[in-house]
Amino acid sequence: MKVAVVQMNAQGDKGANLDAARRLVDEAAQDKPDLVVLPEYWACLGDGPAEFHASAERFPDGEAYATMAELARTHGVTLHGGSIVETDGERYYNTSLVFDPQGREIARYRKIHLFDVDVPGGMRHRESETISPGREIVTYSCGGYTIGCSICYDLRFPELFRALRDRGADLIVLPAAFTLMTGKDHWEVLLRARAIETQTHVLASGQVGTHAGGRKACYGHSMIIDPWGHVVAQVGDHPGHAVARIDAEYQARVRQNVPVATHHVL
């Protein structure tokens, strides 16, 4: 199976972001992948609750929902739609949607871990002021593989990745808008650690560059990591995509040679 991660520089203009996503997925599709992954908040990377909430969609209605279904169907790919803001009742969620090659929704994951931080004399970020947490661990099937869902801050919680591995995940997908400050030190090392611990391929699709009028910045460096922890493909410091092939035989050898899944005590 061939996979592609798409890297974007989304802003607060939803229409412009949808156009950019179409163009980038069209470009990625030229490499004939089976699975394409968009980043977190690809339809709107706003500045505060009001802007995020204004971009929200009640599924299956909405422009972003329709765009993802159309792209999957047009290119005959499974599209892992990064994440967008979902509204359900009085709540808002940071939600990944997955569409099969016929454009049908096959999975929906609401981000479990929310990014709330107060750095003394520095950054304050409260995702919980905008978003409610999800509760369900989600996997889906693509090309004979089991794929696990996570989003951005989930990366710091290995118990979620262990749970996905225990549910049979061969690949784990992580769309993100990882901050520049933390990304430069933690992004790659945590992604590689999660791949090594779970012996899965990890597909991390990120936002890159500044947004919110230049007041915030994302690290980018979208990458595909194999079960031994090697980075096998990566996007540079710009919008674009990276492609790699998933090697099931190699993964089987890794799991056979170091059978950590059978050695857990705790």
PDB file of C-alpha atoms in Angstrom:
ATOM      1  CA  MET A   1       0.000   0.000   0.000  1.00  0.00           C
ATOM      2  CA  LYS A   2       1.202   3.511  -0.808  1.00  0.00           C
ATOM      3  CA  VAL A   3       0.424   6.409   1.547  1.00  0.00           C
ATOM      4  CA  ALA A   4       0.723  10.196   1.306  1.00  0.00           C
ATOM      5  CA  VAL A   5       0.794  12.914   3.968  1.00  0.00           C
ATOM      6  CA  VAL A   6      -0.281  16.424   2.960  1.00  0.00           C
ATOM      7  CA  GLN A   7       1.163  19.523   4.656  1.00  0.00           C
ATOM      8  CA  MET A   8      -0.717  22.835   4.620  1.00  0.00           C
ATOM      9  CA  ASN A   9      -0.543  26.427   5.794  1.00  0.00           C
ATOM     10  CA  ALA A  10      -4.229  26.941   6.606  1.00  0.00           C
ATOM     11  CA  GLN A  11      -5.541  30.340   7.687  1.00  0.00           C
ATOM     12  CA  GLY A  12      -8.900  31.722   8.817  1.00  0.00           C
ATOM     13  CA  ASP A  13     -10.418  31.840   5.303  1.00  0.00           C
ATOM     14  CA  LYS A  14     -12.285  28.550   4.981  1.00  0.00           C
ATOM     15  CA  GLY A  15     -12.952  28.875   1.258  1.00  0.00           C
ATOM     16  CA  ALA A  16      -9.281  29.508   0.503  1.00  0.00           C
ATOM     17  CA  ASN A  17      -8.280  26.549   2.684  1.00  0.00           C
ATOM     18  CA  LEU A  18     -10.667  24.233   0.836  1.00  0.00           C
ATOM     19  CA  ASP A  19      -9.185  25.366  -2.467  1.00  0.00           C
ATOM     20  CA  ALA A  20      -5.648  24.769  -1.172  1.00  0.00           C
ATOM     21  CA  ALA A  21      -6.585  21.298   0.084  1.00  0.00           C
ATOM     22  CA  ARG A  22      -8.071  20.374  -3.285  1.00  0.00           C
ATOM     23  CA  ARG A  23      -4.911  21.480  -5.060  1.00  0.00           C
ATOM     24  CA  LEU A  24      -2.588  19.633  -2.666  1.00  0.00           C
ATOM     25  CA  VAL A  25      -4.612  16.414  -2.718  1.00  0.00           C
ATOM     26  CA  ASP A  26      -4.740  16.615  -6.517  1.00  0.00           C
ATOM     27  CA  GLU A  27      -0.943  16.849  -6.532  1.00  0.00           C
ATOM     28  CA  ALA A  28      -0.538  13.971  -4.072  1.00  0.00           C
ATOM     29  CA  ALA A  29      -2.941  11.831  -6.114  1.00  0.00           C
ATOM     30  CA  GLN A  30      -0.530  11.971  -9.066  1.00  0.00           C
ATOM     31  CA  ASP A  31       1.717   9.591  -7.080  1.00  0.00           C
ATOM     32  CA  LYS A  32      -1.155   7.049  -6.989  1.00  0.00           C
ATOM     33  CA  PRO A  33      -1.433   6.592  -3.198  1.00  0.00           C
ATOM     34  CA  ASP A  34      -4.066   4.364  -1.612  1.00  0.00           C
ATOM     35  CA  LEU A  35      -4.366   6.573   1.492  1.00  0.00           C
ATOM     36  CA  VAL A  36      -4.040  10.381   1.683  1.00  0.00           C
ATOM     37  CA  VAL A  37      -3.878  12.233   5.013  1.00  0.00           C
ATOM     38  CA  LEU A  38      -4.706  15.923   5.570  1.00  0.00           C
ATOM     39  CA  PRO A  39      -3.508  17.899   8.633  1.00  0.00           C
ATOM     40  CA  GLU A  40      -5.380  19.018  11.743  1.00  0.00           C
ATOM     41  CA  TYR A  41      -7.752  22.005  11.277  1.00  0.00           C
ATOM     42  CA  TRP A  42      -7.102  21.996   7.538  1.00  0.00           C
ATOM     43  CA  ALA A  43     -10.398  23.799   6.770  1.00  0.00           C
ATOM     44  CA  CYS A  44      -9.786  26.644   9.243  1.00  0.00           C
ATOM     45  CA  LEU A  45      -6.839  27.393  11.487  1.00  0.00           C
ATOM     46  CA  GLY A  46      -8.313  30.349  13.292  1.00  0.00           C
ATOM     47  CA  ASP A  47      -7.522  32.649  16.181  1.00  0.00           C
ATOM     48  CA  GLY A  48      -9.905  32.070  19.071  1.00  0.00           C
ATOM     49  CA  PRO A  49     -13.167  30.216  19.772  1.00  0.00           C
ATOM     50  CA  ALA A  50     -15.428  32.449  17.658  1.00  0.00           C
ATOM     51  CA  GLU A  51     -13.460  31.852  14.460  1.00  0.00           C
ATOM     52  CA  PHE A  52     -13.189  28.117  15.041  1.00  0.00           C
ATOM     53  CA  HIS A  53     -16.870  27.796  15.899  1.00  0.00           C
ATOM     54  CA  ALA A  54     -17.868  29.771  12.804  1.00  0.00           C
ATOM     55  CA  SER A  55     -16.103  27.158  10.662  1.00  0.00           C
ATOM     56  CA  ALA A  56     -17.861  24.222  12.334  1.00  0.00           C
ATOM     57  CA  GLU A  57     -20.007  21.750  10.418  1.00  0.00           C
ATOM     58  CA  ARG A  58     -22.871  19.487  11.463  1.00  0.00           C
ATOM     59  CA  PHE A  59     -22.134  16.234   9.644  1.00  0.00           C
ATOM     60  CA  PRO A  60     -22.939  15.158   6.997  1.00  0.00           C
ATOM     61  CA  ASP A  61     -23.685  18.763   6.009  1.00  0.00           C
ATOM     62  CA  GLY A  62     -21.006  21.320   5.217  1.00  0.00           C
ATOM     63  CA  GLU A  63     -18.520  22.337   2.539  1.00  0.00           C
ATOM     64  CA  ALA A  64     -15.506  20.605   4.083  1.00  0.00           C
ATOM     65  CA  TYR A  65     -17.404  17.339   4.511  1.00  0.00           C
ATOM     66  CA  ALA A  66     -18.537  17.453   0.881  1.00  0.00           C
ATOM     67  CA  THR A  67     -15.040  18.380  -0.295  1.00  0.00           C
ATOM     68  CA  MET A  68     -13.456  15.388   1.439  1.00  0.00           C
ATOM     69  CA  ALA A  69     -16.048  12.975   0.046  1.00  0.00           C
ATOM     70  CA  GLU A  70     -15.561  14.434  -3.434  1.00  0.00           C
ATOM     71  CA  LEU A  71     -11.759  14.199  -3.302  1.00  0.00           C
ATOM     72  CA  ALA A  72     -11.868  10.579  -2.132  1.00  0.00           C
ATOM     73  CA  ARG A  73     -14.324   9.655  -4.871  1.00  0.00           C
ATOM     74  CA  THR A  74     -12.590  11.627  -7.639  1.00  0.00           C
ATOM     75  CA  HIS A  75      -9.167  10.125  -6.992  1.00  0.00           C
ATOM     76  CA  GLY A  76     -10.328   6.679  -5.853  1.00  0.00           C
ATOM     77  CA  VAL A  77      -8.404   6.953  -2.566  1.00  0.00           C
ATOM     78  CA  THR A  78      -9.129   6.542   1.094  1.00  0.00           C
ATOM     79  CA  LEU A  79      -8.988  10.105   2.440  1.00  0.00           C
ATOM     80  CA  HIS A  80      -8.165  10.627   6.102  1.00  0.00           C
ATOM     81  CA  GLY A  81      -9.494  14.141   6.466  1.00  0.00           C
ATOM     82  CA  GLY A  82      -7.065  15.442   9.096  1.00  0.00           C
ATOM     83  CA  SER A  83      -9.506  17.192  11.397  1.00  0.00           C
ATOM     84  CA  ILE A  84     -12.132  19.918  11.211  1.00  0.00           C
ATOM     85  CA  VAL A  85     -14.474  21.454  13.775  1.00  0.00           C
ATOM     86  CA  GLU A  86     -17.661  19.447  14.270  1.00  0.00           C
ATOM     87  CA  THR A  87     -20.760  20.800  15.994  1.00  0.00           C
ATOM     88  CA  ASP A  88     -23.139  18.390  17.694  1.00  0.00           C
ATOM     89  CA  GLY A  89     -25.853  19.810  19.923  1.00  0.00           C
ATOM     90  CA  GLU A  90     -24.252  22.489  22.079  1.00  0.00           C
ATOM     91  CA  ARG A  91     -20.773  21.006  21.805  1.00  0.00           C
ATOM     92  CA  TYR A  92     -17.871  21.385  19.391  1.00  0.00           C
ATOM     93  CA  TYR A  93     -15.311  18.672  18.645  1.00  0.00           C
ATOM     94  CA  ASN A  94     -11.953  18.441  16.878  1.00  0.00           C
ATOM     95  CA  THR A  95     -12.910  15.584  14.560  1.00  0.00           C
ATOM     96  CA  SER A  96     -11.188  13.370  12.010  1.00  0.00           C
ATOM     97  CA  LEU A  97     -13.342  11.974   9.206  1.00  0.00           C
ATOM     98  CA  VAL A  98     -12.281   9.163   6.901  1.00  0.00           C
ATOM     99  CA  PHE A  99     -13.815   8.505   3.475  1.00  0.00           C
ATOM    100  CA  ASP A 100     -13.440   5.402   1.322  1.00  0.00           C
ATOM    101  CA  PRO A 101     -12.700   5.510  -2.435  1.00  0.00           C
ATOM    102  CA  GLN A 102     -16.441   5.759  -3.138  1.00  0.00           C
ATOM    103  CA  GLY A 103     -16.690   8.894  -1.002  1.00  0.00           C
ATOM    104  CA  ARG A 104     -18.498   7.199   1.892  1.00  0.00           C
ATOM    105  CA  GLU A 105     -17.665   8.042   5.498  1.00  0.00           C
ATOM    106  CA  ILE A 106     -16.080   4.999   7.177  1.00  0.00           C
ATOM    107  CA  ALA A 107     -14.642   6.433  10.409  1.00  0.00           C
ATOM    108  CA  ARG A 108     -15.041   9.387  12.759  1.00  0.00           C
ATOM    109  CA  TYR A 109     -12.639  10.197  15.612  1.00  0.00           C
ATOM    110  CA  ARG A 110     -13.040  13.028  18.108  1.00  0.00           C
ATOM    111  CA  LYS A 111      -9.749  14.186  19.644  1.00  0.00           C
ATOM    112  CA  ILE A 112      -9.442  12.824  23.182  1.00  0.00           C
ATOM    113  CA  HIS A 113      -6.602  14.890  24.700  1.00  0.00           C
ATOM    114  CA  LEU A 114      -7.021  18.679  24.633  1.00  0.00           C
ATOM    115  CA  PHE A 115      -4.089  21.102  24.655  1.00  0.00           C
ATOM    116  CA  ASP A 116      -4.436  23.395  27.701  1.00  0.00           C
ATOM    117  CA  VAL A 117      -1.221  25.138  28.759  1.00  0.00           C
ATOM    118  CA  ASP A 118      -0.120  28.214  30.696  1.00  0.00           C
ATOM    119  CA  VAL A 119       3.581  28.977  30.371  1.00  0.00           C
ATOM    120  CA  PRO A 120       4.623  31.568  33.014  1.00  0.00           C
ATOM    121  CA  GLY A 121       5.511  34.740  31.169  1.00  0.00           C
ATOM    122  CA  GLY A 122       4.757  33.059  27.858  1.00  0.00           C
ATOM    123  CA  MET A 123       2.090  31.276  25.892  1.00  0.00           C
ATOM    124  CA  ARG A 124      -1.442  30.589  27.082  1.00  0.00           C
ATOM    125  CA  HIS A 125      -3.547  28.170  25.084  1.00  0.00           C
ATOM    126  CA  ARG A 126      -6.891  26.678  26.097  1.00  0.00           C
ATOM    127  CA  GLU A 127      -8.236  24.229  23.527  1.00  0.00           C
ATOM    128  CA  SER A 128     -10.933  23.246  26.032  1.00  0.00           C
ATOM    129  CA  GLU A 129     -12.422  26.756  25.702  1.00  0.00           C
ATOM    130  CA  THR A 130     -13.171  25.917  22.066  1.00  0.00           C
ATOM    131  CA  ILE A 131     -13.469  22.124  21.926  1.00  0.00           C
ATOM    132  CA  SER A 132     -14.999  19.271  23.940  1.00  0.00           C
ATOM    133  CA  PRO A 133     -13.023  16.025  24.335  1.00  0.00           C
ATOM    134  CA  GLY A 134     -13.898  12.812  22.557  1.00  0.00           C
ATOM    135  CA  ARG A 135     -14.124   9.487  24.388  1.00  0.00           C
ATOM    136  CA  GLU A 136     -13.841   6.696  21.819  1.00  0.00           C
ATOM    137  CA  ILE A 137     -10.748   4.941  20.469  1.00  0.00           C
ATOM    138  CA  VAL A 138     -11.194   4.517  16.709  1.00  0.00           C
ATOM    139  CA  THR A 139      -9.690   2.274  14.031  1.00  0.00           C
ATOM    140  CA  TYR A 140     -10.693   1.555  10.447  1.00  0.00           C
ATOM    141  CA  SER A 141      -9.601  -0.681   7.569  1.00  0.00           C
ATOM    142  CA  CYS A 142      -7.812   0.322   4.365  1.00  0.00           C
ATOM    143  CA  GLY A 143      -6.164  -1.990   1.855  1.00  0.00           C
ATOM    144  CA  GLY A 144      -6.128  -4.889   4.291  1.00  0.00           C
ATOM    145  CA  TYR A 145      -4.481  -2.827   7.038  1.00  0.00           C
ATOM    146  CA  THR A 146      -5.938  -1.658  10.347  1.00  0.00           C
ATOM    147  CA  ILE A 147      -5.385   2.065  10.861  1.00  0.00           C
ATOM    148  CA  GLY A 148      -5.602   3.865  14.203  1.00  0.00           C
ATOM    149  CA  CYS A 149      -6.706   7.467  14.713  1.00  0.00           C
ATOM    150  CA  SER A 150      -5.074  10.183  16.823  1.00  0.00           C
ATOM    151  CA  ILE A 151      -4.757  13.972  16.614  1.00  0.00           C
ATOM    152  CA  CYS A 152      -1.869  16.296  17.561  1.00  0.00           C
ATOM    153  CA  TYR A 153      -1.653  16.517  21.390  1.00  0.00           C
ATOM    154  CA  ASP A 154      -2.633  12.830  21.583  1.00  0.00           C
ATOM    155  CA  LEU A 155       0.993  12.212  20.604  1.00  0.00           C
ATOM    156  CA  ARG A 156       2.104  12.856  24.181  1.00  0.00           C
ATOM    157  CA  PHE A 157      -0.032  10.038  25.592  1.00  0.00           C
ATOM    158  CA  PRO A 158       1.506   6.650  24.739  1.00  0.00           C
ATOM    159  CA  GLU A 159      -1.370   4.803  26.391  1.00  0.00           C
ATOM    160  CA  LEU A 160      -3.617   5.783  23.469  1.00  0.00           C
ATOM    161  CA  PHE A 161      -1.094   4.412  20.976  1.00  0.00           C
ATOM    162  CA  ARG A 162      -0.769   1.231  23.041  1.00  0.00           C
ATOM    163  CA  ALA A 163      -4.566   0.867  22.967  1.00  0.00           C
ATOM    164  CA  LEU A 164      -4.583   1.302  19.180  1.00  0.00           C
ATOM    165  CA  ARG A 165      -1.825  -1.318  18.814  1.00  0.00           C
ATOM    166  CA  ASP A 166      -3.804  -3.690  21.052  1.00  0.00           C
ATOM    167  CA  ARG A 167      -6.747  -3.236  18.687  1.00  0.00           C
ATOM    168  CA  GLY A 168      -4.628  -4.425  15.800  1.00  0.00           C
ATOM    169  CA  ALA A 169      -3.338  -1.162  14.332  1.00  0.00           C
ATOM    170  CA  ASP A 170      -0.737  -1.599  11.591  1.00  0.00           C
ATOM    171  CA  LEU A 171      -0.585   2.160  10.941  1.00  0.00           C
ATOM    172  CA  ILE A 172      -1.383   5.083  13.219  1.00  0.00           C
ATOM    173  CA  VAL A 173      -2.331   8.430  11.680  1.00  0.00           C
ATOM    174  CA  LEU A 174      -1.652  11.729  13.468  1.00  0.00           C
ATOM    175  CA  PRO A 175      -2.854  14.950  11.821  1.00  0.00           C
ATOM    176  CA  ALA A 176      -1.465  17.948  13.690  1.00  0.00           C
ATOM    177  CA  ALA A 177      -0.975  21.675  14.016  1.00  0.00           C
ATOM    178  CA  PHE A 178       2.073  21.260  16.281  1.00  0.00           C
ATOM    179  CA  THR A 179       3.446  24.547  17.554  1.00  0.00           C
ATOM    180  CA  LEU A 180       6.854  25.709  16.374  1.00  0.00           C
ATOM    181  CA  MET A 181       8.107  26.088  19.956  1.00  0.00           C
ATOM    182  CA  THR A 182       7.421  22.486  20.965  1.00  0.00           C
ATOM    183  CA  GLY A 183       7.760  20.965  17.518  1.00  0.00           C
ATOM    184  CA  LYS A 184      11.420  21.796  17.035  1.00  0.00           C
ATOM    185  CA  ASP A 185      12.325  19.765  20.129  1.00  0.00           C
ATOM    186  CA  HIS A 186       9.604  17.144  20.516  1.00  0.00           C
ATOM    187  CA  TRP A 187       7.829  16.418  17.214  1.00  0.00           C
ATOM    188  CA  GLU A 188      10.187  13.942  15.576  1.00  0.00           C
ATOM    189  CA  VAL A 189      11.425  12.273  18.749  1.00  0.00           C
ATOM    190  CA  LEU A 190       7.884  11.598  20.007  1.00  0.00           C
ATOM    191  CA  LEU A 191       6.672  10.345  16.633  1.00  0.00           C
ATOM    192  CA  ARG A 192       9.612   7.978  16.354  1.00  0.00           C
ATOM    193  CA  ALA A 193       9.105   6.810  19.927  1.00  0.00           C
ATOM    194  CA  ARG A 194       5.435   6.021  19.291  1.00  0.00           C
ATOM    195  CA  ALA A 195       6.379   4.083  16.137  1.00  0.00           C
ATOM    196  CA  ILE A 196       9.062   2.108  17.980  1.00  0.00           C
ATOM    197  CA  GLU A 197       6.844   1.359  20.995  1.00  0.00           C
ATOM    198  CA  THR A 198       3.905   0.159  18.921  1.00  0.00           C
ATOM    199  CA  GLN A 199       5.901  -1.266  15.999  1.00  0.00           C
ATOM    200  CA  THR A 200       3.532   0.457  13.615  1.00  0.00           C
ATOM    201  CA  HIS A 201       3.968   2.826  10.707  1.00  0.00           C
ATOM    202  CA  VAL A 202       3.141   6.364  11.869  1.00  0.00           C
ATOM    203  CA  LEU A 203       1.795   8.924   9.400  1.00  0.00           C
ATOM    204  CA  ALA A 204       2.022  12.485  10.733  1.00  0.00           C
ATOM    205  CA  SER A 205       0.498  15.255   8.614  1.00  0.00           C
ATOM    206  CA  GLY A 206       1.039  18.782   9.892  1.00  0.00           C
ATOM    207  CA  GLN A 207       0.420  22.475   9.448  1.00  0.00           C
ATOM    208  CA  VAL A 208       3.432  24.640   8.634  1.00  0.00           C
ATOM    209  CA  GLY A 209       4.240  28.345   8.911  1.00  0.00           C
ATOM    210  CA  THR A 210       2.461  31.248  10.553  1.00  0.00           C
ATOM    211  CA  HIS A 211      -1.249  31.872  10.997  1.00  0.00           C
ATOM    212  CA  ALA A 212      -3.509  34.113  13.094  1.00  0.00           C
ATOM    213  CA  GLY A 213      -1.956  37.196  11.505  1.00  0.00           C
ATOM    214  CA  GLY A 214       1.551  35.942  12.199  1.00  0.00           C
ATOM    215  CA  ARG A 215       1.013  35.624  15.942  1.00  0.00           C
ATOM    216  CA  LYS A 216       1.188  31.818  15.904  1.00  0.00           C
ATOM    217  CA  ALA A 217       3.391  29.347  14.053  1.00  0.00           C
ATOM    218  CA  CYS A 218       3.319  25.623  13.311  1.00  0.00           C
ATOM    219  CA  TYR A 219       6.359  23.390  12.932  1.00  0.00           C
ATOM    220  CA  GLY A 220       5.417  21.359   9.847  1.00  0.00           C
ATOM    221  CA  HIS A 221       7.854  18.535   9.012  1.00  0.00           C
ATOM    222  CA  SER A 222       5.087  16.097   8.100  1.00  0.00           C
ATOM    223  CA  MET A 223       6.609  12.634   7.999  1.00  0.00           C
ATOM    224  CA  ILE A 224       6.107   8.919   7.537  1.00  0.00           C
ATOM    225  CA  ILE A 225       7.913   6.649  10.001  1.00  0.00           C
ATOM    226  CA  ASP A 226       8.424   2.887   9.768  1.00  0.00           C
ATOM    227  CA  PRO A 227       7.985   0.366  12.649  1.00  0.00           C
ATOM    228  CA  TRP A 228      11.710   0.499  13.476  1.00  0.00           C
ATOM    229  CA  GLY A 229      11.492   4.266  13.998  1.00  0.00           C
ATOM    230  CA  HIS A 230      13.134   5.402  10.762  1.00  0.00           C
ATOM    231  CA  VAL A 231      11.801   8.497   9.016  1.00  0.00           C
ATOM    232  CA  VAL A 232      11.231   7.224   5.474  1.00  0.00           C
ATOM    233  CA  ALA A 233       9.640  10.358   3.970  1.00  0.00           C
ATOM    234  CA  GLN A 234       9.278  13.992   5.046  1.00  0.00           C
ATOM    235  CA  VAL A 235       7.926  17.310   3.739  1.00  0.00           C
ATOM    236  CA  GLY A 236      10.128  20.408   3.951  1.00  0.00           C
ATOM    237  CA  ASP A 237       9.240  23.783   5.465  1.00  0.00           C
ATOM    238  CA  HIS A 238       6.462  24.481   2.963  1.00  0.00           C
ATOM    239  CA  PRO A 239       3.058  23.176   1.876  1.00  0.00           C
ATOM    240  CA  GLY A 240       3.355  19.955  -0.082  1.00  0.00           C
ATOM    241  CA  HIS A 241       3.210  16.195   0.340  1.00  0.00           C
ATOM    242  CA  ALA A 242       5.379  13.138   0.943  1.00  0.00           C
ATOM    243  CA  VAL A 243       4.780   9.560  -0.179  1.00  0.00           C
ATOM    244  CA  ALA A 244       5.996   6.159   1.008  1.00  0.00           C
ATOM    245  CA  ARG A 245       5.139   2.493   0.635  1.00  0.00           C
ATOM    246  CA  ILE A 246       3.991   0.432   3.588  1.00  0.00           C
ATOM    247  CA  ASP A 247       6.057  -2.750   3.904  1.00  0.00           C
ATOM    248  CA  ALA A 248       3.979  -5.397   5.699  1.00  0.00           C
ATOM    249  CA  GLU A 249       6.748  -8.013   5.574  1.00  0.00           C
ATOM    250  CA  TYR A 250       9.221  -5.637   7.199  1.00  0.00           C
ATOM    251  CA  GLN A 251       6.725  -4.836   9.939  1.00  0.00           C
ATOM    252  CA  ALA A 252       6.162  -8.548  10.569  1.00  0.00           C
ATOM    253  CA  ARG A 253       9.928  -9.089  10.942  1.00  0.00           C
ATOM    254  CA  VAL A 254      10.216  -6.194  13.392  1.00  0.00           C
ATOM    255  CA  ARG A 255       7.407  -7.591  15.514  1.00  0.00           C
ATOM    256  CA  GLN A 256       8.847 -11.098  15.388  1.00  0.00           C
ATOM    257  CA  ASN A 257      12.405 -10.064  16.239  1.00  0.00           C
ATOM    258  CA  VAL A 258      11.406  -7.787  19.142  1.00  0.00           C
ATOM    259  CA  PRO A 259       8.003  -9.145  20.312  1.00  0.00           C
ATOM    260  CA  VAL A 260       7.218  -6.430  22.844  1.00  0.00           C
ATOM    261  CA  ALA A 261       3.451  -6.808  22.375  1.00  0.00           C
ATOM    262  CA  THR A 262       3.643 -10.217  24.075  1.00  0.00           C
ATOM    263  CA  HIS A 263       5.914  -9.019  26.900  1.00  0.00           C
ATOM    264  CA  HIS A 264       3.780  -6.331  28.538  1.00  0.00           C
ATOM    265  CA  VAL A 265       3.433  -6.762  32.290  1.00  0.00           C
ATOM    266  CA  LEU A 266       1.629  -3.534  33.238  1.00  0.00           C
TER     267      LEU A 266
END
